[in-house]
PDB file of C-alpha atoms in Angstrom:
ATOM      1  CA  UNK A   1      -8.983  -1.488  27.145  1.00 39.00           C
ATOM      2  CA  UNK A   2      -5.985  -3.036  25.932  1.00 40.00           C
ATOM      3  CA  UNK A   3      -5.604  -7.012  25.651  1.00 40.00           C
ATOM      4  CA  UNK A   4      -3.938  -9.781  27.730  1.00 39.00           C
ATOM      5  CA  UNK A   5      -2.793 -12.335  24.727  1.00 39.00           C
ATOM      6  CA  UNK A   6      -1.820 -16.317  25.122  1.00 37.00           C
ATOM      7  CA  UNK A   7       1.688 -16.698  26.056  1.00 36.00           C
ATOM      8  CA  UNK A   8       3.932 -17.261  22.941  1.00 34.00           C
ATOM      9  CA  UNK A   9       4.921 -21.068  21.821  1.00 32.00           C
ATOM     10  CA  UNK A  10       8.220 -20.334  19.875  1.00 31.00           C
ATOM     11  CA  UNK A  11       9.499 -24.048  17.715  1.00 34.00           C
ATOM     12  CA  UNK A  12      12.344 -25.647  19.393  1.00 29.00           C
ATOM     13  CA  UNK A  13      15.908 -25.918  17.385  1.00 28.00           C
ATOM     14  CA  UNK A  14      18.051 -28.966  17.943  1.00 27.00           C
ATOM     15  CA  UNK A  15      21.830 -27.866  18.143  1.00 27.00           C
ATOM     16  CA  UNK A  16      23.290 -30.852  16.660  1.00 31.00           C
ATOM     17  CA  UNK A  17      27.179 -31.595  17.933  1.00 32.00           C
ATOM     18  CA  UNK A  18      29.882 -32.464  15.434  1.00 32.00           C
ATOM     19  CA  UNK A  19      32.133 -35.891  15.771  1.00 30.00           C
ATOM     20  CA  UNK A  20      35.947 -36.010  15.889  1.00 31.00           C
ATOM     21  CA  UNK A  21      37.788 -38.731  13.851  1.00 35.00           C
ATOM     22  CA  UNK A  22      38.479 -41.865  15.697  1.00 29.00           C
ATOM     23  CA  UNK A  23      40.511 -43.978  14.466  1.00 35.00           C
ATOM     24  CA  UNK A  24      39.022 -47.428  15.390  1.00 38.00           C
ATOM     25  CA  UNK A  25      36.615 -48.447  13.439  1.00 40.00           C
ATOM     26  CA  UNK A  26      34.862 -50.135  16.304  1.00 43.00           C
ATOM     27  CA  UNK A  27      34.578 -47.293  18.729  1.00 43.00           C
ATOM     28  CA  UNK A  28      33.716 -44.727  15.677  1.00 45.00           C
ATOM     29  CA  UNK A  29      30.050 -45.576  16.292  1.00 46.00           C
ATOM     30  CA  UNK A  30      30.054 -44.882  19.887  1.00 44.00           C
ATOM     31  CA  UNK A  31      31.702 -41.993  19.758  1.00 48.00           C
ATOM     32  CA  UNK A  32      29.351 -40.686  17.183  1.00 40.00           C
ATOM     33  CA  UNK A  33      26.491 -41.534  19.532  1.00 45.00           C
ATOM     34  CA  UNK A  34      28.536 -39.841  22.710  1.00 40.00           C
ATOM     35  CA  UNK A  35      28.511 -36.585  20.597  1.00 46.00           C
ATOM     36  CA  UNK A  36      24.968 -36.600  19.429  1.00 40.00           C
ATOM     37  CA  UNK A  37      23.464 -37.334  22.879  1.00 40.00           C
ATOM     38  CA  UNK A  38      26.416 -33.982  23.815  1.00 45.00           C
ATOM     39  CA  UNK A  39      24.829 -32.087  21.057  1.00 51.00           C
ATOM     40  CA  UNK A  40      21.136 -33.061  22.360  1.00 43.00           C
ATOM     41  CA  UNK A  41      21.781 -32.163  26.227  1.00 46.00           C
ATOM     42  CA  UNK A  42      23.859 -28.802  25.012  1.00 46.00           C
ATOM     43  CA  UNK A  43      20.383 -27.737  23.020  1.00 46.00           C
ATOM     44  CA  UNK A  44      18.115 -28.235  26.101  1.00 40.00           C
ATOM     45  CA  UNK A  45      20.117 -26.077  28.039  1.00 43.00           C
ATOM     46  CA  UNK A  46      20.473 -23.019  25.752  1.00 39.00           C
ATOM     47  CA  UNK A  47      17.256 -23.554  24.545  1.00 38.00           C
ATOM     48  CA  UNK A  48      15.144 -21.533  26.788  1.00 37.00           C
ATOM     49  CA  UNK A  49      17.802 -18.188  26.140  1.00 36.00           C
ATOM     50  CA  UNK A  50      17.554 -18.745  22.364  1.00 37.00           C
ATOM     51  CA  UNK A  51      13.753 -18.417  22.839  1.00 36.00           C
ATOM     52  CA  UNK A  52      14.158 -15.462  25.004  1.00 36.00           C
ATOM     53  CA  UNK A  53      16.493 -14.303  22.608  1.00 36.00           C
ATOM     54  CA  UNK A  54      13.720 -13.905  19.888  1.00 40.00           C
ATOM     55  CA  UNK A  55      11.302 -11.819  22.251  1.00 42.00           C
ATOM     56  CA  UNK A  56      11.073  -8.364  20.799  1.00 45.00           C
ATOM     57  CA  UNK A  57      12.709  -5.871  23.394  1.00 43.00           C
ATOM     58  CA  UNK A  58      14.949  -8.931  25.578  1.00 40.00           C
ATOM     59  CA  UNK A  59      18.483  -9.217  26.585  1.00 37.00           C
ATOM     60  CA  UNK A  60      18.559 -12.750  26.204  1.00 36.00           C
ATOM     61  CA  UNK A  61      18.035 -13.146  29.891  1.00 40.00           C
ATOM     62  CA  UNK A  62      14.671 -14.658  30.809  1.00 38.00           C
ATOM     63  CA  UNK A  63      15.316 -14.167  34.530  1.00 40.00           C
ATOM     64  CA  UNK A  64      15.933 -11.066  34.500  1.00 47.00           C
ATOM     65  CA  UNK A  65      12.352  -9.353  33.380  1.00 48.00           C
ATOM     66  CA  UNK A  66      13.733  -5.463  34.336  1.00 48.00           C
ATOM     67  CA  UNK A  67      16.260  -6.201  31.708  1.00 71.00           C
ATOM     68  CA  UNK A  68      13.898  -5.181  28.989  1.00 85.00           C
ATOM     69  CA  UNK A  69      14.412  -1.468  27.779  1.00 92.00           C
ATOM     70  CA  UNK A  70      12.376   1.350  29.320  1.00 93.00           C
ATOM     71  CA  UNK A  71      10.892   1.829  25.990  1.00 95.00           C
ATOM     72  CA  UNK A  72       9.660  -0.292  22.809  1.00 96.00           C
ATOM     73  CA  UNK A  73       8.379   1.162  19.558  1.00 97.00           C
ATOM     74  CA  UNK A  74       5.583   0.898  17.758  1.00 97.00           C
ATOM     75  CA  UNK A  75       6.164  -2.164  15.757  1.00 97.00           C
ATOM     76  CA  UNK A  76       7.540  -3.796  18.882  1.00 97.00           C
ATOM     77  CA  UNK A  77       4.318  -3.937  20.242  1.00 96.00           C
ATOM     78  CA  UNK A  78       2.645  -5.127  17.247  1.00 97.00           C
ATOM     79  CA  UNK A  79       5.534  -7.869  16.797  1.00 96.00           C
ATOM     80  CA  UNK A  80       3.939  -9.072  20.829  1.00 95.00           C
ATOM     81  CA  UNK A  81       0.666  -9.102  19.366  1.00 94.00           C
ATOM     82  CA  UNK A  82       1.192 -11.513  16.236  1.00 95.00           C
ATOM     83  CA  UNK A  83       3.171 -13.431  18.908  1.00 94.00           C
ATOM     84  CA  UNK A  84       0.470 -14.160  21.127  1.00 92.00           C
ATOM     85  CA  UNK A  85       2.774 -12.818  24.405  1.00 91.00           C
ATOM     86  CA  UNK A  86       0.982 -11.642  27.357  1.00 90.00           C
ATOM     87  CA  UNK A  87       0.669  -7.631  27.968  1.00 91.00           C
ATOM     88  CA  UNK A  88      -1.719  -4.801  28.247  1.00 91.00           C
ATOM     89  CA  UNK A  89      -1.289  -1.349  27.402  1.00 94.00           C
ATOM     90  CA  UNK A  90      -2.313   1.345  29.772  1.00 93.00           C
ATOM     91  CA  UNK A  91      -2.985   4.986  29.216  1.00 93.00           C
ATOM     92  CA  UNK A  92      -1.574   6.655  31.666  1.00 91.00           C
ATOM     93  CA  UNK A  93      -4.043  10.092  31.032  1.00 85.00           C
ATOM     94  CA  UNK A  94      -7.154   8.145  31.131  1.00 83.00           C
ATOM     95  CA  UNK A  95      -6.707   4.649  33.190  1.00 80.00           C
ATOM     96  CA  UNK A  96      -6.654   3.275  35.953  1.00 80.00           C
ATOM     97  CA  UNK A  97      -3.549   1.528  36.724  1.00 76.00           C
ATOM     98  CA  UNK A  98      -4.346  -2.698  36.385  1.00 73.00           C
ATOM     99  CA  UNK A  99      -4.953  -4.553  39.475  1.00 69.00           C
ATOM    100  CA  UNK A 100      -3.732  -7.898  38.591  1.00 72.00           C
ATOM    101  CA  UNK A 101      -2.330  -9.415  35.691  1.00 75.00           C
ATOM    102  CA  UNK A 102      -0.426 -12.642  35.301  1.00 73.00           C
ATOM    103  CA  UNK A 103       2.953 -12.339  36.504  1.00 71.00           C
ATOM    104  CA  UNK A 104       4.997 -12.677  32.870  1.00 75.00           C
ATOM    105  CA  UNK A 105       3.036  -9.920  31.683  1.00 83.00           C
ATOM    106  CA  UNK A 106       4.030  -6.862  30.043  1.00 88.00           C
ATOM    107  CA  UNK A 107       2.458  -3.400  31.116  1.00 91.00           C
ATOM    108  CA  UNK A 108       3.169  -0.886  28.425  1.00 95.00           C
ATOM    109  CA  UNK A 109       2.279   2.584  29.377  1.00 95.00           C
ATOM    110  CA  UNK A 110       1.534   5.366  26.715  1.00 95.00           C
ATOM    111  CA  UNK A 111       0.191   8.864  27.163  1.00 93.00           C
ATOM    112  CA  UNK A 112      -2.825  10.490  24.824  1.00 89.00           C
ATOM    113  CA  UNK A 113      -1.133  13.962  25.212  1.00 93.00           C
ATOM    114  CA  UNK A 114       2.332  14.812  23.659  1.00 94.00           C
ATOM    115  CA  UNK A 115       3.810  14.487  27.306  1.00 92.00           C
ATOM    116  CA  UNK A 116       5.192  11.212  26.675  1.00 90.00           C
ATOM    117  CA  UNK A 117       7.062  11.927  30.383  1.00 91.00           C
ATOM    118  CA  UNK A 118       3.760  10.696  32.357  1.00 89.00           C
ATOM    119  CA  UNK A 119       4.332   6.957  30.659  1.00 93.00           C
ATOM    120  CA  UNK A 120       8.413   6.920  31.638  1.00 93.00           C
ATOM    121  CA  UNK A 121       7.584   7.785  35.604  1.00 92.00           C
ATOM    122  CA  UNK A 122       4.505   5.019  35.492  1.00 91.00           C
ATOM    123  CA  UNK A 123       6.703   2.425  33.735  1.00 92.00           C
ATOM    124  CA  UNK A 124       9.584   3.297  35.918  1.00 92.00           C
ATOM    125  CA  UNK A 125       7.163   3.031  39.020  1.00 90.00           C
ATOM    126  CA  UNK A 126       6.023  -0.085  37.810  1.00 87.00           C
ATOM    127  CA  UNK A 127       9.459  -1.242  37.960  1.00 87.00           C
ATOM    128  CA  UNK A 128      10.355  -0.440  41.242  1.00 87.00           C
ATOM    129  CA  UNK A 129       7.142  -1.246  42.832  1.00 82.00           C
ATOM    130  CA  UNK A 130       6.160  -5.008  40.972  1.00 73.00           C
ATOM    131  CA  UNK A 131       9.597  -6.498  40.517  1.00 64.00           C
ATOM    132  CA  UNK A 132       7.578  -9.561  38.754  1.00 53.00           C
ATOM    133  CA  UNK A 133       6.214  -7.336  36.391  1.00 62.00           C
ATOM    134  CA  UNK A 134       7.936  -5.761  33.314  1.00 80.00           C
ATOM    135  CA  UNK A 135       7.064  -2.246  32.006  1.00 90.00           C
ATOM    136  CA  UNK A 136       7.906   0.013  29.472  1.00 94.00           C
ATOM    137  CA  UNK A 137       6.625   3.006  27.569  1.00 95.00           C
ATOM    138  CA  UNK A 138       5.135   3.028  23.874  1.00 97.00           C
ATOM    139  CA  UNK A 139       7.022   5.512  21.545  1.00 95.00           C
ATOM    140  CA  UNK A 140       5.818   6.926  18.788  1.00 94.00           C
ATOM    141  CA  UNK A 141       2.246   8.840  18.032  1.00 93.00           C
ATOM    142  CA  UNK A 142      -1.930   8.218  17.952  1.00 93.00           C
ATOM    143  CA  UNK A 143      -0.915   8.021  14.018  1.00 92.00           C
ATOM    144  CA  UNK A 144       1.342   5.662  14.223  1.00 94.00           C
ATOM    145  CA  UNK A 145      -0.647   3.655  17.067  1.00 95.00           C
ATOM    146  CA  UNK A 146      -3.636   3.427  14.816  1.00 93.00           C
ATOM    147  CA  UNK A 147      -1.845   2.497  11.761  1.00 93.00           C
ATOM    148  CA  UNK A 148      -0.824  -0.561  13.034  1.00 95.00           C
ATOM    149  CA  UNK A 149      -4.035  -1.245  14.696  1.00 94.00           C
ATOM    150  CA  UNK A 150      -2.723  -1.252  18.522  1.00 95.00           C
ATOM    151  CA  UNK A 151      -5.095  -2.448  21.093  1.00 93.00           C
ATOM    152  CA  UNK A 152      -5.553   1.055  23.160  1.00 92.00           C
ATOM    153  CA  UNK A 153      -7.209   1.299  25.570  1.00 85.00           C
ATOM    154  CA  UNK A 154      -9.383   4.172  24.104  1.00 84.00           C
ATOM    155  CA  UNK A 155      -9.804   4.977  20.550  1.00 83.00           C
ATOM    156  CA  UNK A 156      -7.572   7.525  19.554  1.00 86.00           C
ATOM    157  CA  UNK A 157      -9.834  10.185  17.575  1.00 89.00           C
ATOM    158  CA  UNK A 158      -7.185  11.579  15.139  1.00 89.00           C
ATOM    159  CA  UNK A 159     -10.093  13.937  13.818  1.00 91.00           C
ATOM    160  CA  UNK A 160     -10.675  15.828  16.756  1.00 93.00           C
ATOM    161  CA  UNK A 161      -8.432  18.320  18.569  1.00 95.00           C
ATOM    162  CA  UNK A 162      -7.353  17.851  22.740  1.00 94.00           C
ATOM    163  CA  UNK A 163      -7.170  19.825  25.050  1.00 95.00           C
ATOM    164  CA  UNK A 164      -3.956  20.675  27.003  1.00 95.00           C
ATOM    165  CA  UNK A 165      -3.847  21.624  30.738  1.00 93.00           C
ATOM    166  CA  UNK A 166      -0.505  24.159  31.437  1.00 93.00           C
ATOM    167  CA  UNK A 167       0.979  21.415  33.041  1.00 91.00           C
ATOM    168  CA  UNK A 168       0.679  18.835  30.620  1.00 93.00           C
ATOM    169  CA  UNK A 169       2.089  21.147  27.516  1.00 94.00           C
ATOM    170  CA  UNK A 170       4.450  21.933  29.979  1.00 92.00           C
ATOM    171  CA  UNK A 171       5.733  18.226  30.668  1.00 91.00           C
ATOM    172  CA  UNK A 172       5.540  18.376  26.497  1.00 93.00           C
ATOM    173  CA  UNK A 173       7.833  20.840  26.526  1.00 92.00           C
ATOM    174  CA  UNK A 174      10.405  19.219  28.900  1.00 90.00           C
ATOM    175  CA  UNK A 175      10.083  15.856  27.255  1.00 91.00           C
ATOM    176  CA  UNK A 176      11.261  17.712  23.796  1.00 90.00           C
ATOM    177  CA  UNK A 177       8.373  16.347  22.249  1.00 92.00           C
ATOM    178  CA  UNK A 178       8.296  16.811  18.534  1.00 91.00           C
ATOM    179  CA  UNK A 179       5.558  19.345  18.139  1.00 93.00           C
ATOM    180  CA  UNK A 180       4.874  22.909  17.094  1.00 95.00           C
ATOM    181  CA  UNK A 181       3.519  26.242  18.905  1.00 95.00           C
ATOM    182  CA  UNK A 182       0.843  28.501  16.556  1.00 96.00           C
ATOM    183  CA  UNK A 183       0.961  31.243  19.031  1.00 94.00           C
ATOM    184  CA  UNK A 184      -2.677  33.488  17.560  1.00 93.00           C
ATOM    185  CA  UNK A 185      -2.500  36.098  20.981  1.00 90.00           C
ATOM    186  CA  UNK A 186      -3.296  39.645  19.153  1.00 78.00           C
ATOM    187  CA  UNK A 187       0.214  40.822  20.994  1.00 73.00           C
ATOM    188  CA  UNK A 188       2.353  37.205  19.739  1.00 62.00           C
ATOM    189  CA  UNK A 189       4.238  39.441  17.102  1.00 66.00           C
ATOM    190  CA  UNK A 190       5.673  42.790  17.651  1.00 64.00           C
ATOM    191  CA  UNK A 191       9.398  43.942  18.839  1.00 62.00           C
ATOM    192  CA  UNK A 192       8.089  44.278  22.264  1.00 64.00           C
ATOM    193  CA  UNK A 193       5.822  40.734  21.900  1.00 67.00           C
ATOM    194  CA  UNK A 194       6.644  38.314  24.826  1.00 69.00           C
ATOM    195  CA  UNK A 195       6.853  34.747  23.289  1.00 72.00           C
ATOM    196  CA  UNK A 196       6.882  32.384  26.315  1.00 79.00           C
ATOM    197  CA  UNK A 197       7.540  29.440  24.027  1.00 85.00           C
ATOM    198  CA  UNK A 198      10.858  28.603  22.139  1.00 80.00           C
ATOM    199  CA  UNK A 199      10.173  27.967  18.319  1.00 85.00           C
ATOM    200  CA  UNK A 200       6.961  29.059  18.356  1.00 90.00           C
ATOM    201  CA  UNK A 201       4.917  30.336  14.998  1.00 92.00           C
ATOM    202  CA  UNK A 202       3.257  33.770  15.751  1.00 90.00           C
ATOM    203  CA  UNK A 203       0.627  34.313  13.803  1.00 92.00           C
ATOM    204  CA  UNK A 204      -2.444  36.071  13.502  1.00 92.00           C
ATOM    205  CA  UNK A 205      -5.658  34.078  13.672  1.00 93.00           C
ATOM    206  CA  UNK A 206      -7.045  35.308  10.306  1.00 92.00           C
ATOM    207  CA  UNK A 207      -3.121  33.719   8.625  1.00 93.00           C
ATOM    208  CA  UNK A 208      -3.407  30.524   9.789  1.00 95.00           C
ATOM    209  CA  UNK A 209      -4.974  28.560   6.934  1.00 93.00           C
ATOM    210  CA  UNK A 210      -2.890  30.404   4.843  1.00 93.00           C
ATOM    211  CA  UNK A 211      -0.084  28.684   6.569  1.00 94.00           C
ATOM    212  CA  UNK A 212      -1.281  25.288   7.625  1.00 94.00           C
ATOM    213  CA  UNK A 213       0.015  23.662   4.640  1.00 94.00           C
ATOM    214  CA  UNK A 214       3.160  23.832   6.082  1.00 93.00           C
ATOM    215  CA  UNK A 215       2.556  22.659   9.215  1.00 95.00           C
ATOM    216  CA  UNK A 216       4.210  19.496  10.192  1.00 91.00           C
ATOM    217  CA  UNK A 217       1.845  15.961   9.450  1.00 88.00           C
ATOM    218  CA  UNK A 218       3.395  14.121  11.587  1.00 87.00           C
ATOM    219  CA  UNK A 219       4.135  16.049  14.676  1.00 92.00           C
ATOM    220  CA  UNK A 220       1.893  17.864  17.078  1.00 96.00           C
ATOM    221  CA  UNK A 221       0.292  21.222  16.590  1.00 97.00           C
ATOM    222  CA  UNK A 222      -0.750  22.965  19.251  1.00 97.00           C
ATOM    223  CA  UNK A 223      -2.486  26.162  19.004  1.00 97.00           C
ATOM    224  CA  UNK A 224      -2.284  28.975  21.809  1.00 96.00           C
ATOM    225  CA  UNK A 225      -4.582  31.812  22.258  1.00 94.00           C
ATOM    226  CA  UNK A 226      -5.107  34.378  24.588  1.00 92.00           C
ATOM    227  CA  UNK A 227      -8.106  33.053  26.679  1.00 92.00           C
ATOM    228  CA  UNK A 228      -8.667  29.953  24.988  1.00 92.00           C
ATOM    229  CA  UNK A 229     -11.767  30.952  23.368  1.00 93.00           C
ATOM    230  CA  UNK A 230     -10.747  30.955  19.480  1.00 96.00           C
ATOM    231  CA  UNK A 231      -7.532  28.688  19.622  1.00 97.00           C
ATOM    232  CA  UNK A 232     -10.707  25.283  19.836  1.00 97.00           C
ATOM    233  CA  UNK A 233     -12.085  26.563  17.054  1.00 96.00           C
ATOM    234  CA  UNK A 234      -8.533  27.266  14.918  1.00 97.00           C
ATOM    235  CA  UNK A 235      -7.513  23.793  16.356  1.00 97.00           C
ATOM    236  CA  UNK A 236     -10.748  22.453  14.453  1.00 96.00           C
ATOM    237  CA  UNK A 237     -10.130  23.900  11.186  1.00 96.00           C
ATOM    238  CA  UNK A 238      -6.378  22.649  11.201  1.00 96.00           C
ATOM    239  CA  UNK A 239      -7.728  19.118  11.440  1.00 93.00           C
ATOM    240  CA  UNK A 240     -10.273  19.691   8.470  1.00 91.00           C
ATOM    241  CA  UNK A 241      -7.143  21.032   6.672  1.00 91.00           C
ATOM    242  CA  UNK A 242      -5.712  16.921   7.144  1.00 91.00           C
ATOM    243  CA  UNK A 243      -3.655  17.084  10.506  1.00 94.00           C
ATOM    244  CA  UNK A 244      -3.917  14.685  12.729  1.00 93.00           C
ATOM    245  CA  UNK A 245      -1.940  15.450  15.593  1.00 95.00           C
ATOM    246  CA  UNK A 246      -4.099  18.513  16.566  1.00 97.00           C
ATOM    247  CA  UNK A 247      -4.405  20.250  20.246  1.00 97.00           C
ATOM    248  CA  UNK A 248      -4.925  23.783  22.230  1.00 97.00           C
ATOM    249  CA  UNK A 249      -3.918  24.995  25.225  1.00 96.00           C
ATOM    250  CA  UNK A 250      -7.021  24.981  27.951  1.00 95.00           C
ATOM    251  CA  UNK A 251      -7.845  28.463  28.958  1.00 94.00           C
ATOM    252  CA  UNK A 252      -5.557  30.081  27.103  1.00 94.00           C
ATOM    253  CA  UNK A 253      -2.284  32.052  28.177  1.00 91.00           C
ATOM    254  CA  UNK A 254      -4.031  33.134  30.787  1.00 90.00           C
ATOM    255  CA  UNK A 255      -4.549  30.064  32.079  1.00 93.00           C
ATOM    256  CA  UNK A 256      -0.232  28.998  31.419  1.00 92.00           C
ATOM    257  CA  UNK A 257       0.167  32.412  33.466  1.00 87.00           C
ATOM    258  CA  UNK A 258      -1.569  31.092  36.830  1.00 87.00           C
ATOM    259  CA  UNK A 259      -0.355  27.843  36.395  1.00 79.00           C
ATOM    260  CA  UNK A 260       1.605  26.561  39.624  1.00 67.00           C
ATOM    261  CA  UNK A 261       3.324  24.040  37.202  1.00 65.00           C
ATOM    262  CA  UNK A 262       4.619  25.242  34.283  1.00 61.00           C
ATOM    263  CA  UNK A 263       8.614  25.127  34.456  1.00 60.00           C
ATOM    264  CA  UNK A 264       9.956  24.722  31.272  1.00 54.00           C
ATOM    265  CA  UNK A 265      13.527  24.636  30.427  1.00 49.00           C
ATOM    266  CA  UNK A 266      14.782  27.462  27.949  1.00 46.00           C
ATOM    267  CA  UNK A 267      14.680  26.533  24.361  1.00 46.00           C
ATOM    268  CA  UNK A 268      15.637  24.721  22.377  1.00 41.00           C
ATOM    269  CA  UNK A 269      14.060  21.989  23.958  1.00 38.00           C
ATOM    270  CA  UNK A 270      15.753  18.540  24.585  1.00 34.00           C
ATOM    271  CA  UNK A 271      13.957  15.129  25.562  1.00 36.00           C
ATOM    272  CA  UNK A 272      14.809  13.809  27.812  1.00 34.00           C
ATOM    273  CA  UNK A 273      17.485  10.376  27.720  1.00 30.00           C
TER     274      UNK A 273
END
């Protein structure tokens, strides 16, 4: 479950006016005081958008909540947490959406799957449904989540491979998510092979460790199999070999075949803006 924090206390700064020269000597005290108490009154007022300013991910504008951008990094979200600001991050695969939470709060959305697509609709629904709520979406990957020790709302298990519906490798795809295809079907290479995936590695099942070394560490793997008996199993040994960012299509390509939802544009693929 992620964490609601103590609003944020940030110091106040006292803009301090400047004098002009007056010539008489008498009224150079009073007009010294006249732009101090300026200087003072000018501070309070800009004060609250200078502290706004400072709030990772803000336009400046503390009225305007919405204004913050649809999505805030890694670090971003750490930077809230040293801060003390109120927010809670949500996974959007395996949460239920909060029921109440104090109105200044942030809901930051993030996905345990490579479809980093479900978190922009939710924090874009968010935005149009609970005006006095902010939302975003968490960039980034589980590696970089754990590294700095983000509050998720489920440990992310970067030793164990996931499993991948059609439709979520699918929304993957369409996002342009960062992440490679091991395609191990007995027909994946061939002249007449049909290779439903753009950029995807063909290989045999018996040639992948002799090729994980130059997998990708820090993008996703998925591995593809005919019936999704053996592609578990590869997925496994990949994360023994040191990736992280480990999954398998669910039933196979037998299972992407039936799928009702598995439109994916024509490679390569683009995320989307």
């Amino acid at each position: 479950m992620g964490i609601i924090g103590a609003p944020a206390i940030v110091d106040k700064r006292i803009y301090r006016g400047s004098t002009v020269g007056i010539h008489e000597a008498g009224a150079r005290g009073a007009g010294l005081s006249v732009a101090l108490l300026f200087g003072w009154a000018t501070s309070l007022m800009l004060y609250p958008w200078a502290a706004a300013a400072q709030e990772p991910g803000s336009t400046g504008d503390p009225s305007d909540r919405s204004a913050l951008p649809l999505d805030i990094t890694p670090e971003g979200v750490a930077e809230l947490l040293r801060s003390g600001a109120p927010f809670q991050l949500v996974d959007v695969d395996r949460q239920r959406e909060p029921v109440a939470l104090p109105a200044e709060a942030r809901i930051i959305y993030y996905s345990s799957t490579p479809a980093s697509g479900h978190a922009r609709a939710a924090a874009l629904r968010n935005r149009s449904e609970r005006a006095s709520q902010s939302s975003q979406r968490l960039m980034g990957t589980p590696v970089e989540w754990n590294r700095l020790k983000l509050p998720l709302a489920e440990p992310f298990d970067l030793n164990e491979p996931i499993a991948l519906s059609p439709q979520i490798l699918a929304q993957a795809l369409r996002d342009g998510t960062d992440l490679l295809i091991v395609d191990v079907r007995g027909n994946a290479k061939g002249p007449d092979a049909v290779q439903p995936f753009a950029d995807a590695l063909a290989l045999l099942p018996n040639q992948v460790a002799t090729h994980s070394a130059t997998f990708p560490k820090h993008a996703w793997v998925v591995v593809v199999d005919d019936g999704g008996i053996i592609a578990p199993q590869i997925a496994r040994s990949l994360n023994g070999d040191g990736l992280s960012l480990v999954a398998y299509l669910q039933g196979g390509y037998v299972a992407w075949q039936t799928s009702a939802d598995r439109d994916i544009p024509p490679g390569p693929h683009r995320p989307q803006p």
